[in-house]
CSV table of C-alpha atoms in Angstrom, one decimal:
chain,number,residue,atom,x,y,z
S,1,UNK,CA,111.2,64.4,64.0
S,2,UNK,CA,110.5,65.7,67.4
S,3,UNK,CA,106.9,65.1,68.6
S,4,UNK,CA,104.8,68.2,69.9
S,5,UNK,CA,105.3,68.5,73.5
S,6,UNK,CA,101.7,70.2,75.3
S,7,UNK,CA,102.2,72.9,78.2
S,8,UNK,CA,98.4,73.0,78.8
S,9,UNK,CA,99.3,72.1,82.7
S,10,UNK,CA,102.4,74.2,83.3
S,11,UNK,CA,103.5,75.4,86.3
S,12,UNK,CA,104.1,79.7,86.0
S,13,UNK,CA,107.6,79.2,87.7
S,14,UNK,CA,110.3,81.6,86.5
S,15,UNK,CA,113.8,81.0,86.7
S,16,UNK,CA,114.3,84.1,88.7
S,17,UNK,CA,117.0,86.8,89.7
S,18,UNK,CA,119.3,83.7,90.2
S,19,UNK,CA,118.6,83.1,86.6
S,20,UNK,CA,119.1,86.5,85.4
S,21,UNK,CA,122.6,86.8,87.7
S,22,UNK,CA,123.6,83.3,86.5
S,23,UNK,CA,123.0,84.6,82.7
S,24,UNK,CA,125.2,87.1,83.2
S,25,UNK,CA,127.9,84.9,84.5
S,26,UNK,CA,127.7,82.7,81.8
S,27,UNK,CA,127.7,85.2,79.0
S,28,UNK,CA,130.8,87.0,80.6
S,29,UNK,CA,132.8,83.9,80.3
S,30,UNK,CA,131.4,82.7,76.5
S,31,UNK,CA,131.7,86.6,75.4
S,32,UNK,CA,135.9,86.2,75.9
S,33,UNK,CA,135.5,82.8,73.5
S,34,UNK,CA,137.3,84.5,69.7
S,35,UNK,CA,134.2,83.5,67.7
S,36,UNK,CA,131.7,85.9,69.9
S,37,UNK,CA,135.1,88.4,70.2
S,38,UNK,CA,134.9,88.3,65.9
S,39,UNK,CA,131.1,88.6,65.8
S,40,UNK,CA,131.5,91.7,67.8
S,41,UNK,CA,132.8,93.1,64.6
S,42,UNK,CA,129.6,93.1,62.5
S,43,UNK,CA,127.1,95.6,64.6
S,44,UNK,CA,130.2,97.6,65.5
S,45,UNK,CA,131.1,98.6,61.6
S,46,UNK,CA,127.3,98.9,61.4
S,47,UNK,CA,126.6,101.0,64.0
S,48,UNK,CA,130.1,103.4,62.9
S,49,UNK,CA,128.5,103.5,59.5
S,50,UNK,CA,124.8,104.4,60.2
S,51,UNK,CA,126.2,107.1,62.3
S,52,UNK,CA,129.2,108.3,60.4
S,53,UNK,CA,126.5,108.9,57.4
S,54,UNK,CA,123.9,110.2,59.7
S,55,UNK,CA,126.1,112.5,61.3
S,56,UNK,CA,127.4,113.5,57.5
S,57,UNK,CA,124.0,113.8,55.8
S,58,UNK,CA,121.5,114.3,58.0
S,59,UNK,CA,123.0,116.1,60.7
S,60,UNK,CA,123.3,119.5,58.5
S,61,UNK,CA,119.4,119.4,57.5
S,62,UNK,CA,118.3,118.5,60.9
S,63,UNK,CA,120.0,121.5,62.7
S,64,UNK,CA,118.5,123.7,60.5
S,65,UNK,CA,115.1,122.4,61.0
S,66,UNK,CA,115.6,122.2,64.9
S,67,UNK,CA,116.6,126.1,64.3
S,68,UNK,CA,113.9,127.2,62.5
S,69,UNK,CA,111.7,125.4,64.7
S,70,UNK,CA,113.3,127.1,68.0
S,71,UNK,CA,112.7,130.5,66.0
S,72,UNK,CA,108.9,129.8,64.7
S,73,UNK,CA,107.5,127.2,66.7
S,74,UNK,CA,104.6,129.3,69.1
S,75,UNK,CA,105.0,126.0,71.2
S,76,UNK,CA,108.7,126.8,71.6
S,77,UNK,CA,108.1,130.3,72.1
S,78,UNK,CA,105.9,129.8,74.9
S,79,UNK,CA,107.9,127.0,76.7
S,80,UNK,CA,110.4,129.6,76.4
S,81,UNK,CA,108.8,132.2,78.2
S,82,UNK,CA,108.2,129.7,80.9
S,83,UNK,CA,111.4,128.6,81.5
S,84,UNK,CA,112.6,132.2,81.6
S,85,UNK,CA,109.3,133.4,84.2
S,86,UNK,CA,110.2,130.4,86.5
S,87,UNK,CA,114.0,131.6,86.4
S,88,UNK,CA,115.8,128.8,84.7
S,89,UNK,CA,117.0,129.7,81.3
S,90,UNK,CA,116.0,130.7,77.5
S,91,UNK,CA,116.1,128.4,74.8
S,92,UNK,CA,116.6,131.2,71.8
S,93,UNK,CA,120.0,132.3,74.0
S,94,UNK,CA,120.7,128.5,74.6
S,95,UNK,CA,120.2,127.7,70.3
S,96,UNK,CA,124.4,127.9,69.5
S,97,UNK,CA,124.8,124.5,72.1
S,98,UNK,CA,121.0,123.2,72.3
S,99,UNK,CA,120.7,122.5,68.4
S,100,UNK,CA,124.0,120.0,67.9
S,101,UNK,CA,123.4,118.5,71.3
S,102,UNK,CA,119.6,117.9,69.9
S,103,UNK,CA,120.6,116.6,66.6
S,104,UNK,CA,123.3,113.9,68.4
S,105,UNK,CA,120.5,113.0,71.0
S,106,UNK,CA,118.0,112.0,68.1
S,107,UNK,CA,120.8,110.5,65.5
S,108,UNK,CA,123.2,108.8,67.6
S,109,UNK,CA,120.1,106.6,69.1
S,110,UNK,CA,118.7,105.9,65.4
S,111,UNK,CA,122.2,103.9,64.5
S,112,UNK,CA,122.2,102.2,67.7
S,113,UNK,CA,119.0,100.7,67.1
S,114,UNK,CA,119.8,99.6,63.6
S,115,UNK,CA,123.1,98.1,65.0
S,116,UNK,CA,121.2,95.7,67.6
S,117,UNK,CA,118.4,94.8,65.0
S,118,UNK,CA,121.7,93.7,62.6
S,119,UNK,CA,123.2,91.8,65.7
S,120,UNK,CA,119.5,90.1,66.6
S,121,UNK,CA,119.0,88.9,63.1
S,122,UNK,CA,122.5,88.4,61.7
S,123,UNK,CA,124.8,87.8,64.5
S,124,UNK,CA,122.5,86.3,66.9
S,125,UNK,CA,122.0,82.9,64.6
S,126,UNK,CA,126.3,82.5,65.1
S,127,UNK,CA,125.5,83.3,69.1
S,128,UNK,CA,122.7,80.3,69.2
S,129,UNK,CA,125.2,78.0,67.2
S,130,UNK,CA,128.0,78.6,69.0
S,131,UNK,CA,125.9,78.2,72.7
S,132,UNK,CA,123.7,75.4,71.8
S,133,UNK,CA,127.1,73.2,71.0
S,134,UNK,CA,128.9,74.3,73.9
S,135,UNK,CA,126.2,74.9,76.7
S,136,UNK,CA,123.1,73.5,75.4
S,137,UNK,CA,123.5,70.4,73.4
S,138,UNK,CA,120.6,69.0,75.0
S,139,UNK,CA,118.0,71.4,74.3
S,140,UNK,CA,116.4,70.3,70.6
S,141,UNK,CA,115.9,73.2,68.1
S,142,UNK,CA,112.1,72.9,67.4
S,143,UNK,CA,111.6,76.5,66.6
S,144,UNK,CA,109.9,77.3,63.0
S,145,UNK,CA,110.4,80.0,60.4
S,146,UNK,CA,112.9,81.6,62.8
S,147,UNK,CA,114.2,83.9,60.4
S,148,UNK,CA,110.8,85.7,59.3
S,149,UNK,CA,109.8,85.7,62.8
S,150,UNK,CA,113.2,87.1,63.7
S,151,UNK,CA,112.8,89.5,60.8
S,152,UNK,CA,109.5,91.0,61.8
S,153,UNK,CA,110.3,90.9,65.4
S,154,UNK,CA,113.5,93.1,64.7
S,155,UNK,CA,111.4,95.7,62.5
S,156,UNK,CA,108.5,96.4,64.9
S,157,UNK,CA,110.7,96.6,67.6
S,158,UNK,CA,112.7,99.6,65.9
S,159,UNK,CA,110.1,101.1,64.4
S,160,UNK,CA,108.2,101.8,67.2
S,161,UNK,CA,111.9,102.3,69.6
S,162,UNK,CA,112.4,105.1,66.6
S,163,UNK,CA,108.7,106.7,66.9
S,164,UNK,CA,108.8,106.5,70.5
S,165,UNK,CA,112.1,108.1,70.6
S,166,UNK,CA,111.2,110.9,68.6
S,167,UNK,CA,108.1,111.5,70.4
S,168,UNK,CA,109.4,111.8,73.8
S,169,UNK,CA,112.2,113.9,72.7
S,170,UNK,CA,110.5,117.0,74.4
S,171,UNK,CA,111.6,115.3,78.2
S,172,UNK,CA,115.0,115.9,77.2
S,173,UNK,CA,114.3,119.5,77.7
S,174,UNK,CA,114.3,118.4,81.8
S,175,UNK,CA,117.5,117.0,82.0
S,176,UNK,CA,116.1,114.2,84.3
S,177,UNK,CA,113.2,113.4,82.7
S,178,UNK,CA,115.6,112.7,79.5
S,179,UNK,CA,117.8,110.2,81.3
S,180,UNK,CA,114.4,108.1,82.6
S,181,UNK,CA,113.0,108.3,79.0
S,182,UNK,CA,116.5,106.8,77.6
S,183,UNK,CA,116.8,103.8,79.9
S,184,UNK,CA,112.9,103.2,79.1
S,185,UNK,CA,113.5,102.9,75.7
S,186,UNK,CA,116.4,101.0,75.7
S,187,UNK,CA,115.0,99.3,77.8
S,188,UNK,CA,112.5,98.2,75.8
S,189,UNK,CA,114.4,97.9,72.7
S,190,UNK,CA,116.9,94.8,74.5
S,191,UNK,CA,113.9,92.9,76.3
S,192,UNK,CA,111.3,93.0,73.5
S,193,UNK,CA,114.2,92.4,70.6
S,194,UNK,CA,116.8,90.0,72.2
S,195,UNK,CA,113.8,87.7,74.4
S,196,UNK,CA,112.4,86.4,71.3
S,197,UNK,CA,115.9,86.0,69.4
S,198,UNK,CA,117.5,83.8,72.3
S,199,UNK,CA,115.0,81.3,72.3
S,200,UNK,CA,113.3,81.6,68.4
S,201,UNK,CA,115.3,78.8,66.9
S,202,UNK,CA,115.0,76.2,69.6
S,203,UNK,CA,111.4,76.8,71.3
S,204,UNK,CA,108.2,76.0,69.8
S,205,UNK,CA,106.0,78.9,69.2
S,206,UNK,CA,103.7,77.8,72.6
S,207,UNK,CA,107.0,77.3,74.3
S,208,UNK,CA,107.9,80.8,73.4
S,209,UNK,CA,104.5,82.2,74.8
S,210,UNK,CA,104.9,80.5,77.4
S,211,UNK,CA,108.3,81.4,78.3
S,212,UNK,CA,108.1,85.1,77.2
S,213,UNK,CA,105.0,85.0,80.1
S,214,UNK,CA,106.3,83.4,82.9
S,215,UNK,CA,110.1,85.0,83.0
S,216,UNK,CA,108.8,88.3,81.3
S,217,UNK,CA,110.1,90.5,84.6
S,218,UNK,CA,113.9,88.3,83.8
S,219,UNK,CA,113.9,89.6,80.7
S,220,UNK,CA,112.8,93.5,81.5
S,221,UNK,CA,115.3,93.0,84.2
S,222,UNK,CA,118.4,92.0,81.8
S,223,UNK,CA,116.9,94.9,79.1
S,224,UNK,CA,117.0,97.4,82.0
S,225,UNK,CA,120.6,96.4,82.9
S,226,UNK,CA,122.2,96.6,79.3
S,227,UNK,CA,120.4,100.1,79.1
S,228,UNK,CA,122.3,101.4,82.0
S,229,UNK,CA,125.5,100.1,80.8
S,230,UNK,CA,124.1,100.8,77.2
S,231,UNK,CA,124.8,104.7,79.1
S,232,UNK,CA,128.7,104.5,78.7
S,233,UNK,CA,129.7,105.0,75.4
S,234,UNK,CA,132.7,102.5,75.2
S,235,UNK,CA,129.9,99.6,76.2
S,236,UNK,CA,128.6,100.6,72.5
S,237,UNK,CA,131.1,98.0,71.5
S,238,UNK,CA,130.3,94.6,73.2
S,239,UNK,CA,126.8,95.5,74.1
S,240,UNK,CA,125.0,94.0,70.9
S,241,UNK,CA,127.0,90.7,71.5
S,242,UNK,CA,127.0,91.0,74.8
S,243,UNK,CA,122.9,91.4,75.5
S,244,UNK,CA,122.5,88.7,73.6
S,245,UNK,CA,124.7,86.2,75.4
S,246,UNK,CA,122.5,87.1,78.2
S,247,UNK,CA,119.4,86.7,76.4
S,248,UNK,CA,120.6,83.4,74.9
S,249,UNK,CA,121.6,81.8,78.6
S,250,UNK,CA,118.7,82.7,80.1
S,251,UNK,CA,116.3,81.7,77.5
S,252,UNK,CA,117.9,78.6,76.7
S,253,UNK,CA,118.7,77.6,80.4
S,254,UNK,CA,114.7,78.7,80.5
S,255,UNK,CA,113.5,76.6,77.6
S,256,UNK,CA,115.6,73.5,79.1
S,257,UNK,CA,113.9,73.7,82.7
S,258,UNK,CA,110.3,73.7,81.4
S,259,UNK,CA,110.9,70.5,79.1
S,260,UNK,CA,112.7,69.3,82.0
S,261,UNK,CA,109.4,70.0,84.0
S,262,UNK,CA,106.9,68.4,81.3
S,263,UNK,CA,109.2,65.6,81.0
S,264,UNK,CA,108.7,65.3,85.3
S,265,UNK,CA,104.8,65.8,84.7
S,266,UNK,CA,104.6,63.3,81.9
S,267,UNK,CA,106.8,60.6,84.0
């Protein structure tokens, strides 16, 4: 069994955009390999599903909510009368378009996150395999209770990704505003799901502090970039893969510099 390795004197060096550009490289070449092609499959069907039976069960409900709350709400009312004093336009006369638009805008999201938390905890164990043999056979799996921590990760992540969503929905009403909010939460929901995935079954839990602290702006940087492309629909596809390919090459390559460094510092 591998002894515990101590990172009390560790340098804060990222692996920086290099890193983050090299990642990207990497994953684009491993993502054309037919095992991460077939594990494409899994979030796809799971993404189709959540929203086919969303957009068949929930969708009806949730329009008529949305219109009775356009009709009752005083909030909407007076937002309304706003919009029309400033010159822009009425909600009530928008209703026929505004309500389906609405009801997409808040389910669509809901199965994409339930897609990537399937791909982080399901498909992401097959990504780590498949990398560690081919790109990282040098960097030992020490990681503990990966699954659980996996598990919860995953949950919190899309919990709060969900409430967050639903909160800010109200932005959407400023067409620009509603674009920001989108790539924020995506955003979020790549960095803070896939960072701890790519690196959960190989790093110790103080090498995953670690890690997490000192490449933290790699990590937002890779999340912001699978948000924007997260924006075109046929992206829906490879993105789940995809991210965490990314993830996974700059975590591991990550995780094998700092034991490269301690083994320097212990030399």
């Amino acid at each position: 069994m591998s002894r515990p390795i101590s990172y009390a004197n560790q340098s804060s060096d990222s692996v920086g955009v290099a890193g983050v550009m090299t990642a990207f490289g990497r994953a684009l070449r491993s993502q054309f390999h037919p095992r991460m092609l077939f594990a494409m499959l899994l979030p796809f069907f799971i993404i189709l599903g959540a929203a086919t039976l969303l957009l068949v069960f929930a969708m009806g409900p949730l329009a008529q909510y949305l219109d009775r709350l356009i009709s009752e709400s005083t909030v909407i009312t007076d937002v309304n009368e706003w919009l029309i004093s400033i010159g822009l336009f009425s909600l009530v006369a928008l209703k026929a378009w505004l309500i389906p638009l609405s009801t997409l805008v808040i389910l669509l999201p809901l199965s994409g996150i339930l897609g990537l938390a399937v791909a982080a905890v399901c498909v992401m164990p097959m990504v780590l395999t498949h990398l560690s043999r081919r790109d990282y056979p040098d960097v030992t799996m020490m990681g503990q209770n990966s699954f659980v921590v996996s598990l919860w990760n995953a949950i919190w992540v899309s919990v709060l990704f969900a409430a967050g969503w639903l909160l800010t929905l109200p932005f959407w009403l400023v067409p620009p505003l509603g674009f920001v909010v989108s790539i924020f939460w995506w955003t979020f929901a790549f960095s803070r799901m896939m960072r701890v995935d790519a690196i959960v079954e190989h790093a110790t839990a103080e090498e995953r502090r670690l890690l997490i602290r000192r490449n933290n702006m790699g990590f937002w940087v890779i999340g912001l970039v699978c948000a924007l492309l997260n924006l075109l629909p046929p992206a829906w596809i490879v993105l789940p893969v995809f991210s965490g390919l990314v993830f996974t090459h700059f975590g591991l390559e990550s995780l094998r510099r700092l034991r490269q460094e301690q083994t320097t510092i212990d030399a």
